[in-house]
XYZ file of C-alpha atoms in Angstrom:
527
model
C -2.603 15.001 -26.176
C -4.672 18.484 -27.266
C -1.235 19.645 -28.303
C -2.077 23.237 -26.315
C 0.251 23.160 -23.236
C 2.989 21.055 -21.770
C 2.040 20.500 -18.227
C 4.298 20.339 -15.138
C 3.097 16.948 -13.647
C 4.030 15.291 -10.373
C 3.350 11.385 -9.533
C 3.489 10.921 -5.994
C 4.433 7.176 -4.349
C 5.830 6.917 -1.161
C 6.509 3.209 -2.169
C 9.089 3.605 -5.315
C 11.610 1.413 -3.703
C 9.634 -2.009 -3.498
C 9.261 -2.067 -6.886
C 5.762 -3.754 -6.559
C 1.746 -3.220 -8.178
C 1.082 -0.423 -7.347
C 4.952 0.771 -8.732
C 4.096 -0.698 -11.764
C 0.705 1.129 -12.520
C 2.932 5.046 -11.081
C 5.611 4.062 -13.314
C 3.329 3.385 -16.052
C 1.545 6.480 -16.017
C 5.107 8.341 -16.047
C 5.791 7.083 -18.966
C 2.907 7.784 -20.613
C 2.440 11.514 -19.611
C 6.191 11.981 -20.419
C 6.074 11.546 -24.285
C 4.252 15.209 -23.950
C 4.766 16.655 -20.520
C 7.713 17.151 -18.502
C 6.614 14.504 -15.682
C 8.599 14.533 -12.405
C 8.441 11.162 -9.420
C 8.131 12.319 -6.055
C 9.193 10.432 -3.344
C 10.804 10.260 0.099
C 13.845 8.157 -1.051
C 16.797 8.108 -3.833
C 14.678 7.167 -7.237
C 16.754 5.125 -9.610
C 14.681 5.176 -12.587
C 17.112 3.133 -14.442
C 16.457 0.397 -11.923
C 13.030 0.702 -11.444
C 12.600 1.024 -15.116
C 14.091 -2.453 -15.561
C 12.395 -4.108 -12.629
C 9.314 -2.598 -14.050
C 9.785 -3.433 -18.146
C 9.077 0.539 -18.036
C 10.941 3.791 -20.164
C 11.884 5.783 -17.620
C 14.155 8.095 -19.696
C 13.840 11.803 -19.117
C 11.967 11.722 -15.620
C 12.558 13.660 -13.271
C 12.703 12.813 -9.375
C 12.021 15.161 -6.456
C 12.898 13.507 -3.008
C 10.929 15.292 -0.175
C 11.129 14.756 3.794
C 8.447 12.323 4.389
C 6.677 14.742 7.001
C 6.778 17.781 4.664
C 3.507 18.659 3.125
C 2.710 17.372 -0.064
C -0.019 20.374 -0.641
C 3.028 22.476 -0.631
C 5.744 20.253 -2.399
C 3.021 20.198 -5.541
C 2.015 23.877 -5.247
C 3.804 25.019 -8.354
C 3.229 21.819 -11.035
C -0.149 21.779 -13.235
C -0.868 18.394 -12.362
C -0.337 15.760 -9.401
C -1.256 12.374 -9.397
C -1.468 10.641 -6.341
C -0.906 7.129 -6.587
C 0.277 6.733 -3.192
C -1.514 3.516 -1.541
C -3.353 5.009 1.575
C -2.575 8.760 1.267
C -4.535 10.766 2.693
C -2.369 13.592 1.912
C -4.348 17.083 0.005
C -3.271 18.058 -3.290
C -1.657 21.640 -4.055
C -1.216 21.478 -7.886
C -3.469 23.447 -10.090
C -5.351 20.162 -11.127
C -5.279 16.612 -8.992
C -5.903 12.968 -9.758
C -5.972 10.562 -7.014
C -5.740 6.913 -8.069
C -6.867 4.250 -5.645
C -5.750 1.171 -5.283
C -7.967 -0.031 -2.701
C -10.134 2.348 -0.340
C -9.439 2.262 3.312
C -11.769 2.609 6.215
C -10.361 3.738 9.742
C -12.275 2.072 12.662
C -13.846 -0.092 10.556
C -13.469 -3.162 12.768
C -14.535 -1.255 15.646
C -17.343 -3.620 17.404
C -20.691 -1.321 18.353
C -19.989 -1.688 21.947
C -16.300 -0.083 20.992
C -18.163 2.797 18.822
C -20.028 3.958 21.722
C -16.996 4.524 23.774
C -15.332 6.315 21.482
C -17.901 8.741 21.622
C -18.004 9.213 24.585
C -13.939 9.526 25.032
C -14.340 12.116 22.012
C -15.717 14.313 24.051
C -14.158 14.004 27.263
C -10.763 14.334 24.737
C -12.065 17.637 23.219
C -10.290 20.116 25.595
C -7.031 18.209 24.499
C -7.516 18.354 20.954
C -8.259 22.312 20.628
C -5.170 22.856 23.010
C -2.674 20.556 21.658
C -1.557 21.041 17.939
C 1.295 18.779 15.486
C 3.335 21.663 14.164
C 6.063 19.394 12.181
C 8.095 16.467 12.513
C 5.144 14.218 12.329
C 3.871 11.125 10.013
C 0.445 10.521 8.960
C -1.431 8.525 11.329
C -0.743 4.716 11.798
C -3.273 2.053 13.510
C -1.313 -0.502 15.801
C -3.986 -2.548 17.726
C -5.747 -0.251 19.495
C -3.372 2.427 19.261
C -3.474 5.256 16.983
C 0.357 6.411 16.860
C 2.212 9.345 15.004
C 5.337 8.304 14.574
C 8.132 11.368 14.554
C 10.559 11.871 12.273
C 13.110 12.065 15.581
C 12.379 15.714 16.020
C 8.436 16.430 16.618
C 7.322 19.177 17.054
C 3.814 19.886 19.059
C 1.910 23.194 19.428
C 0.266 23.830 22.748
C -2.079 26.478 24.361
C -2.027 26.956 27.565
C -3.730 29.889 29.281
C -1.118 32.613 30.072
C 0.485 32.385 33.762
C -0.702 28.759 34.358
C 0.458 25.599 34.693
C -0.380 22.143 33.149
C 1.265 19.348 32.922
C 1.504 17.656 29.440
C 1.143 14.336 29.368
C 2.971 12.096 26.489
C 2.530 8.384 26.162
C 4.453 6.255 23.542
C 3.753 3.091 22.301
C 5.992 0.629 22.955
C 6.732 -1.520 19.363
C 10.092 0.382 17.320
C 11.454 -1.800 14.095
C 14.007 -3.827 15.624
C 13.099 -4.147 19.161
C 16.088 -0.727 19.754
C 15.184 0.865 22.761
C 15.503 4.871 22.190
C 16.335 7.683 24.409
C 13.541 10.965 24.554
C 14.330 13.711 24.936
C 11.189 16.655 25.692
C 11.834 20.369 25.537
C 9.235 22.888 26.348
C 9.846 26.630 24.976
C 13.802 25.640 24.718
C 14.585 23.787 27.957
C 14.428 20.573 28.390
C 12.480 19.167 30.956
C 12.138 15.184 31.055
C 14.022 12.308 29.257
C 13.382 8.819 29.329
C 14.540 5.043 27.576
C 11.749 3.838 25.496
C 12.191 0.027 25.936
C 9.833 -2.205 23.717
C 7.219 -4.290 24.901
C 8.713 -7.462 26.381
C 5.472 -9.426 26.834
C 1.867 -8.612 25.910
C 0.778 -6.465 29.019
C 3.379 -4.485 28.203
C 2.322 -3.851 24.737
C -1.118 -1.408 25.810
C 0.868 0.048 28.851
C 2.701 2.768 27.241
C 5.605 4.942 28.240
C 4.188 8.104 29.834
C 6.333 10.702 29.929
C 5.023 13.980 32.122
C 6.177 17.697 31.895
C 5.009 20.878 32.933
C 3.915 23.456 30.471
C 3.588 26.757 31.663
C 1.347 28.948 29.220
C 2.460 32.332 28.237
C 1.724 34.973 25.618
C 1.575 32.713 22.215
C 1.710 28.913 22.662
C 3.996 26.671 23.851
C 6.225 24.902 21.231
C 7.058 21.474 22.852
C 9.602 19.150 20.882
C 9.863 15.603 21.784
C 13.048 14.612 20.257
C 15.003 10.469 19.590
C 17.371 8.561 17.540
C 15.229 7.383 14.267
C 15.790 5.079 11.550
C 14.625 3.591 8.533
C 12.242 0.236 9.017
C 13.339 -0.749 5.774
C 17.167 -1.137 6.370
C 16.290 -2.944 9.856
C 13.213 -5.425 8.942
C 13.261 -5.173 4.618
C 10.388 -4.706 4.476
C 9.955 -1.582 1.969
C 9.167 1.131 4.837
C 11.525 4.005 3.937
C 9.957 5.796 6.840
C 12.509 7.588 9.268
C 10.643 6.566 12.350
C 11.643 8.260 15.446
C 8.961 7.442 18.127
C 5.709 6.249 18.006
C 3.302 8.808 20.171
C 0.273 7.548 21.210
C -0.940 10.549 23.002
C -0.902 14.230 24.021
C -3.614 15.169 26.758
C -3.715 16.803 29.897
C -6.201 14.770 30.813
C -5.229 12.034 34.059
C -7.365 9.593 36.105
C -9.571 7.401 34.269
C -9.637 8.943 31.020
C -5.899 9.302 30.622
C -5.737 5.722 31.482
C -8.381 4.555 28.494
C -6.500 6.995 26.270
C -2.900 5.553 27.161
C -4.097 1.656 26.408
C -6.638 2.345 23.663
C -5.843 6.249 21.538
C -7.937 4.629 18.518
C -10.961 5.234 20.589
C -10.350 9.114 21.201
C -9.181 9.565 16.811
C -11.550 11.652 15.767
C -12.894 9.335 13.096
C -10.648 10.019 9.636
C -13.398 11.402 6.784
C -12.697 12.000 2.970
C -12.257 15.978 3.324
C -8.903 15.256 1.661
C -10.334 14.207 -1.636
C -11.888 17.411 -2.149
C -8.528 19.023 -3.349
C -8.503 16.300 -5.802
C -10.447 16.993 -9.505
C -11.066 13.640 -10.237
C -11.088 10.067 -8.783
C -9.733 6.872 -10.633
C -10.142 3.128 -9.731
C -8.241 0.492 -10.686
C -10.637 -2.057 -11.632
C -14.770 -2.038 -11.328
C -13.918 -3.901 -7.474
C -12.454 -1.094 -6.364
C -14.713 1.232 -7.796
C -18.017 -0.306 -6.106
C -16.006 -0.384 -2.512
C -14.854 3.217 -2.830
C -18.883 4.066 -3.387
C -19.496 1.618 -0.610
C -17.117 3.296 1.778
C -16.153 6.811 0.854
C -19.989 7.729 -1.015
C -18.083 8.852 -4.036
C -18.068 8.217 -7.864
C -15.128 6.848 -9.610
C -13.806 6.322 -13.003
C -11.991 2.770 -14.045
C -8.610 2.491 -15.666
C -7.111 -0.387 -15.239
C -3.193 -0.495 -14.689
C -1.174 -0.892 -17.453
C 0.726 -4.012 -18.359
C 3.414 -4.621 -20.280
C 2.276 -7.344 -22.537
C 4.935 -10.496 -22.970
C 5.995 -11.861 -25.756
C 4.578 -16.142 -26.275
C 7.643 -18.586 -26.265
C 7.266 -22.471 -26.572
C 5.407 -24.176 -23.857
C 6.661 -26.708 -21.297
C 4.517 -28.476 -18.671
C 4.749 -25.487 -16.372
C 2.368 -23.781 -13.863
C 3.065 -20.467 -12.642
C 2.580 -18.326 -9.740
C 3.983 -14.836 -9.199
C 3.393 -12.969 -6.164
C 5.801 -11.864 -3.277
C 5.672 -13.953 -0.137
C 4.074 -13.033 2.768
C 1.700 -14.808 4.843
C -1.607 -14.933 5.480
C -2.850 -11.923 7.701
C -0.373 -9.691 6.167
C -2.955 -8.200 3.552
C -3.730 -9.413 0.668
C -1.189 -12.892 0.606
C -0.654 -14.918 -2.595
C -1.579 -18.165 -0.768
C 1.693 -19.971 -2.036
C 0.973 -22.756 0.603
C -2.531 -23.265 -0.437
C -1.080 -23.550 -4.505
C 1.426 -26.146 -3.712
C -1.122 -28.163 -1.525
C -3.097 -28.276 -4.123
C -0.442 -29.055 -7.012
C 0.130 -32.055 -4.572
C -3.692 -32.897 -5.104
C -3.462 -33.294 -8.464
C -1.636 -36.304 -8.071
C -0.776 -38.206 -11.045
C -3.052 -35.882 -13.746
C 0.676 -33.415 -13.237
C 2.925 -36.526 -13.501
C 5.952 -34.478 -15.855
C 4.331 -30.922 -14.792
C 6.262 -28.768 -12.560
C 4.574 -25.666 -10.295
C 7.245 -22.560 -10.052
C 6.470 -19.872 -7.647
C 8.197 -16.487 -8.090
C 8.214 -13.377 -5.912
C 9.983 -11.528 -3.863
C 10.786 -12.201 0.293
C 11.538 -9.695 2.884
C 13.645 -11.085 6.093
C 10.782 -11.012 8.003
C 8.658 -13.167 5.394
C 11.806 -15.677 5.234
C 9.395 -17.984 7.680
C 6.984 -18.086 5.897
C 8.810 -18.908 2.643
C 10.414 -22.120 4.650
C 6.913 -23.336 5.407
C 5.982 -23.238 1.756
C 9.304 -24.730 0.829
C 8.435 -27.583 3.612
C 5.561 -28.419 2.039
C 6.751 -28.834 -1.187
C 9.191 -31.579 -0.074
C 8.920 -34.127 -2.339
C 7.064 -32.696 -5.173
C 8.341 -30.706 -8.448
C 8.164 -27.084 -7.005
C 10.817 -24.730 -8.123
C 11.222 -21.525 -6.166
C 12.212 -18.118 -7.686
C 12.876 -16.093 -4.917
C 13.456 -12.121 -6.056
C 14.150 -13.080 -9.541
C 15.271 -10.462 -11.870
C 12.723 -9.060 -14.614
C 14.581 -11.096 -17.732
C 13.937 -14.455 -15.001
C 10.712 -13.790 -14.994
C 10.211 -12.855 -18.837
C 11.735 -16.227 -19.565
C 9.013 -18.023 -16.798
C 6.153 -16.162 -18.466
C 7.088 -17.484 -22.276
C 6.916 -21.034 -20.821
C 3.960 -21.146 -18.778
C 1.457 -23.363 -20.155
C -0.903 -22.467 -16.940
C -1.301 -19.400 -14.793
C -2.380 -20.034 -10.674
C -3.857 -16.889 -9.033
C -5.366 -17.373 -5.550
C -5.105 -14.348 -3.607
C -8.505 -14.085 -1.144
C -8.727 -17.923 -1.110
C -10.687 -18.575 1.645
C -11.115 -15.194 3.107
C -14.257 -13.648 4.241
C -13.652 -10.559 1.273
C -17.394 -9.163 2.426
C -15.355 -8.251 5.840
C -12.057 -7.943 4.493
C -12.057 -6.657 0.860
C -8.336 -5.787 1.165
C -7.489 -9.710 1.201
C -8.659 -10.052 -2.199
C -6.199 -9.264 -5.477
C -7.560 -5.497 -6.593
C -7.105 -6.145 -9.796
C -4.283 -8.989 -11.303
C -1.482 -7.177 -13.190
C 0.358 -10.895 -13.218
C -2.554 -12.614 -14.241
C -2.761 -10.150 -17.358
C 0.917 -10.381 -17.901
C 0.549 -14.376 -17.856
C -2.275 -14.364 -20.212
C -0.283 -11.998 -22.738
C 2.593 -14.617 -22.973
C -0.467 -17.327 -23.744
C -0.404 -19.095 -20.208
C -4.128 -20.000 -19.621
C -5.259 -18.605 -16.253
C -6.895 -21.010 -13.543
C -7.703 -17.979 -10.831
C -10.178 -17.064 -8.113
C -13.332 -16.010 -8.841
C -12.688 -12.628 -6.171
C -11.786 -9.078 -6.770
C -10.042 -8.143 -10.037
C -9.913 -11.341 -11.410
C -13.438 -11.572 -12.696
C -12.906 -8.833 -14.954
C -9.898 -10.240 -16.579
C -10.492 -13.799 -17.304
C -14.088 -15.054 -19.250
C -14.354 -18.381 -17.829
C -14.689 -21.057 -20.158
C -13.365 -18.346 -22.892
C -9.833 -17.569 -21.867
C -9.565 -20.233 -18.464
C -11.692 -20.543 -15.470
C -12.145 -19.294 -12.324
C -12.405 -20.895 -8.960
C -14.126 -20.870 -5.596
C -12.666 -23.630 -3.955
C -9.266 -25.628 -3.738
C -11.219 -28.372 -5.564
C -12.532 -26.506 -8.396
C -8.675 -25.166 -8.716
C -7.658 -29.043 -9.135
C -10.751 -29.616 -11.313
C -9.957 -26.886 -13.626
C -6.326 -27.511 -13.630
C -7.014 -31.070 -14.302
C -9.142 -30.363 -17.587
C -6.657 -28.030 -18.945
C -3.537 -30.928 -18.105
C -5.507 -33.358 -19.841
C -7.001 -31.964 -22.956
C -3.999 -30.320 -25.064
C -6.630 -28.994 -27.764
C -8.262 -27.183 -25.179
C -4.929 -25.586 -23.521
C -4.038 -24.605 -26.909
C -7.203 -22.815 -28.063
C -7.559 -20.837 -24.415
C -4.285 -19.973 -24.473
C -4.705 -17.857 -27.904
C -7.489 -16.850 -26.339
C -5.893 -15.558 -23.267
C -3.456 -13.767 -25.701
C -6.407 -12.104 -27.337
C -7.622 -10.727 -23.966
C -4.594 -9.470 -22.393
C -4.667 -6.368 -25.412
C -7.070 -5.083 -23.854
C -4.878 -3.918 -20.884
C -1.811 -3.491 -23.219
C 0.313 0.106 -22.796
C -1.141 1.139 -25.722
C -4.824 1.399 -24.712
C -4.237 1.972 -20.865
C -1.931 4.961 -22.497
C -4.832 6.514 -24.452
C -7.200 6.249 -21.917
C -5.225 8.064 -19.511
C -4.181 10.340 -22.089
C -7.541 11.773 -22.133
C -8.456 11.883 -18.714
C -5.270 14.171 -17.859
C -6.393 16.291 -20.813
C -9.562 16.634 -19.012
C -8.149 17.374 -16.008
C -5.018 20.165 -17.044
C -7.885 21.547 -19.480
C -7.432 25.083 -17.456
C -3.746 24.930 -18.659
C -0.345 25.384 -16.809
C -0.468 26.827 -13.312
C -0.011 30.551 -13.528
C -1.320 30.785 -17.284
């Protein structure tokens, strides 16, 4: 670094806990910026950095943690550090530090999938809904805003808190719908106060067949306006998705609202079955508290031009570069399980489908599949499994870091497929960002056999370091060359070896080095 000032700098992740990608690249610029600033993780749960620093193959030693209420602001959590970076996938959250860096993962689009027909109503519901939106306000006690089918919800964090005007001496009546989907299928009892009292409660009960699941529990009360506006609280029991379902959502989740209007007859109706269609469309105003934009590979960077009409810089995540062990006749595939239609799935059945394809060219060869499985994933996980009956598939199902270490040294060939057969002009998200596991395969001196989509292209030269695929049969082609010709495997795999510095610690570290120089180059807050 310039040497000139040690910064106070903040790396925001609501996702520290599942330990995943996008973990890897926060924890990785931690421990970069700590060897000359006083870095601090901010988060809505306990951080174990000892943990995550092992799960991770990161130094976490001598970070800080901050643990904030998910609903507090994080413009005013960051107000007095130099520096925040926001590595948060999704966030749409402003930055208060001095300087800001917002690293992307993957850009999103609300109401992209909106059909014309569905663009035009929103319009026109927009303005029917404008009365509502200038009269009702979220004070507190609110998440960010999720999409659920056609439902825009904000969740509460069991005690909301919404600001309304209503013109002094008169009477409205407030109407509240809920959607009806809470982690677990627990029905929850709401309570609504107006100004103190409370005036209605109700049992949200979740959806128990699909026509339930757009009629939503309305909830009425009167509001009587007076001098200053109304503070209505809509209070519920809440709980944490992640300690019902495992599935990494440390959210506490009161109740979903789908919508606060005064507005009845027809229009309350569309609202109450469709909300998405009266959200004012979300913009990028957000990333103009933010001093500079990062993506993490040159796929990202062309869809957050595509979609937000901004420039970007590239820097790759960094990866922890293995260490090359003998070889056995191995394949490997590291991904969590999840499938398909859950974002961007590793395709586990597709790999072991084709391993079976292969037929007797992998006679001796095993395929291992490692990642982690949430409960609700177990399904899908037994389908894979099913399919492997019969053939020499090993499963390592939330294997430690030193499991997987030992899996990487062995690998003689590295399976990525992540966006096979997705339409990724649609759907972008489906495809693997970038490939932190492919990297980390490569490193050990596994030769890579991935898709040719997203981040892959930019990691492996095919024909240089291993190929890349379009198809299921070009994956068995490929695989079949690199079975059969040892010479080849060998020289590809020093190859791959070769390649894999380039995303090493070491250069991803001064890279980022200088960008945060850059970007603190007005010095500590205050100064």
């Amino acid at each position: 670094m310039n040497g000139h000032h040690r910064l106070r700098i903040a790396v925001y992740d609501r996702y520290w806990s599942t330990g995943g990608g996008g973990e890897k690249y926060a924890g990785g610029v931690a421990e970069v910026l700590n060897e000359d600033h006083d870095v601090t993780l901010i988060g809505h749960v306990p951080i174990d950095t000892g943990w995550l620093g092992e799960r991770l193959n990161l130094d976490l030693d001598g970070v800080a943690t901050l643990i904030v209420d998910e609903c507090d602001s994080l413009e005013s959590v960051t107000a007095d550090f130099d520096v925040l970076i926001n590595l948060s996938y999704r966030s749409h959250a402003r930055n208060g530090a001095a300087r800001g860096i917002y690293i992307v993962h993957f850009p999103d689009r609300p109401g992209a999938d909106l059909r014309p027909w569905q663009r035009f109503l929103r319009s026109k519901l927009l303005r029917l809904s404008r009365t509502d939106r200038r009269m009702i306000k979220v004070e507190s006690g609110f998440h960010e805003a999720d999409t659920i089918r056609w439902q825009e919800v904000r969740w509460t964090n069991g005690d909301g808190v919404l600001d309304v005007d209503v013109p002094t001496g008169a009477e409205k009546h407030l109407q509240l719908r809920f959607g009806r989907f809470i982690p677990g299928g627990i029905d929850r009892t709401i309570s609504v106060e107006v100004d103190g009292v409370v005036m209605a409660t109700d049992v949200l009960r979740c959806a128990r067949n699909r026509f339930e699941v757009v009629e939503p529990l309305l909830i009425s009360v009167p509001v009587v306006g007076r001098i200053g506006r109304n503070r209505v609280v809509i209070r519920s029991e809440s709980g944490s998705p992640a300690g019902i379902l495992g599935n990494g959502d440390n959210r506490i989740l009161g109740v979903p609202l789908v919508s606060a209007s005064f507005s009845r007859g027809p229009v309350g109706a569309a609202v109450s079955r469709a909300s998405l269609l009266t959200a004012v469309p979300a913009g990028t105003d957000w990333l103009q508290s933010y001093d500079l934009v990062i993506a993490n590979s040159e796929f990202t960077r062309t869809w957050i031009q595509r979609w937000w009409g901004i420039n970007s810089v590239v820097l790759e995540p960094p990866v922890a570069l293995r260490v090359p062990g003998p070889k056995s006749p191995m394949i490997l595939s590291v991904g969590r399980f999840f499938a398909p239609g859950r974002g961007h799935a590793k395709k586990q059945l597709e790999l072991v489908r084709a391993f079976r394809a292969l037929g007797a060219v992998a006679d001796g060869w095993e395929l291992h599949l490692a990642g982690g499985c949430s409960p609700e994933d177990e399904p899908y996980l037994d389908e894979v499994k099913s399919e492997a009956n019969g053939l020499a598939v090993v499963f390592h199902v939330n294997a430690p870091g030193s499991e997987l270490d030992g899996l990487y040294r062995r690998a003689s060939i590295y399976w990525h497929a992540t966006g096979l057969g997705e339409d990724l002009d649609h759907d972008p998200v489906r495809a693997e960002h970038f490939g932190i596991t492919t990297v980390e395969a490569m490193s050990a001196g596994a030769v890579p056999v991935v898709i040719n989509a997203g981040g892959q292209p930019e990691i492996v030269r095919s024909g240089v370091d291993g190929y890349l695929f379009d198809t299921p049969e070009d994956l068995v082609r490929f695989t079949s060359s690199v079975i059969s010709d040892p010479v080849l495997r060998s020289a590809m795999g020093e190859s791959s070896i070769e390649r894999a510095k380039r995303f090493g610690m070491a250069n991803f570290g001064a890279r980022l080095k200088a960008l945060v120089d850059d970007a603190g180059a007005a010095g500590p807050a205050g100064h």
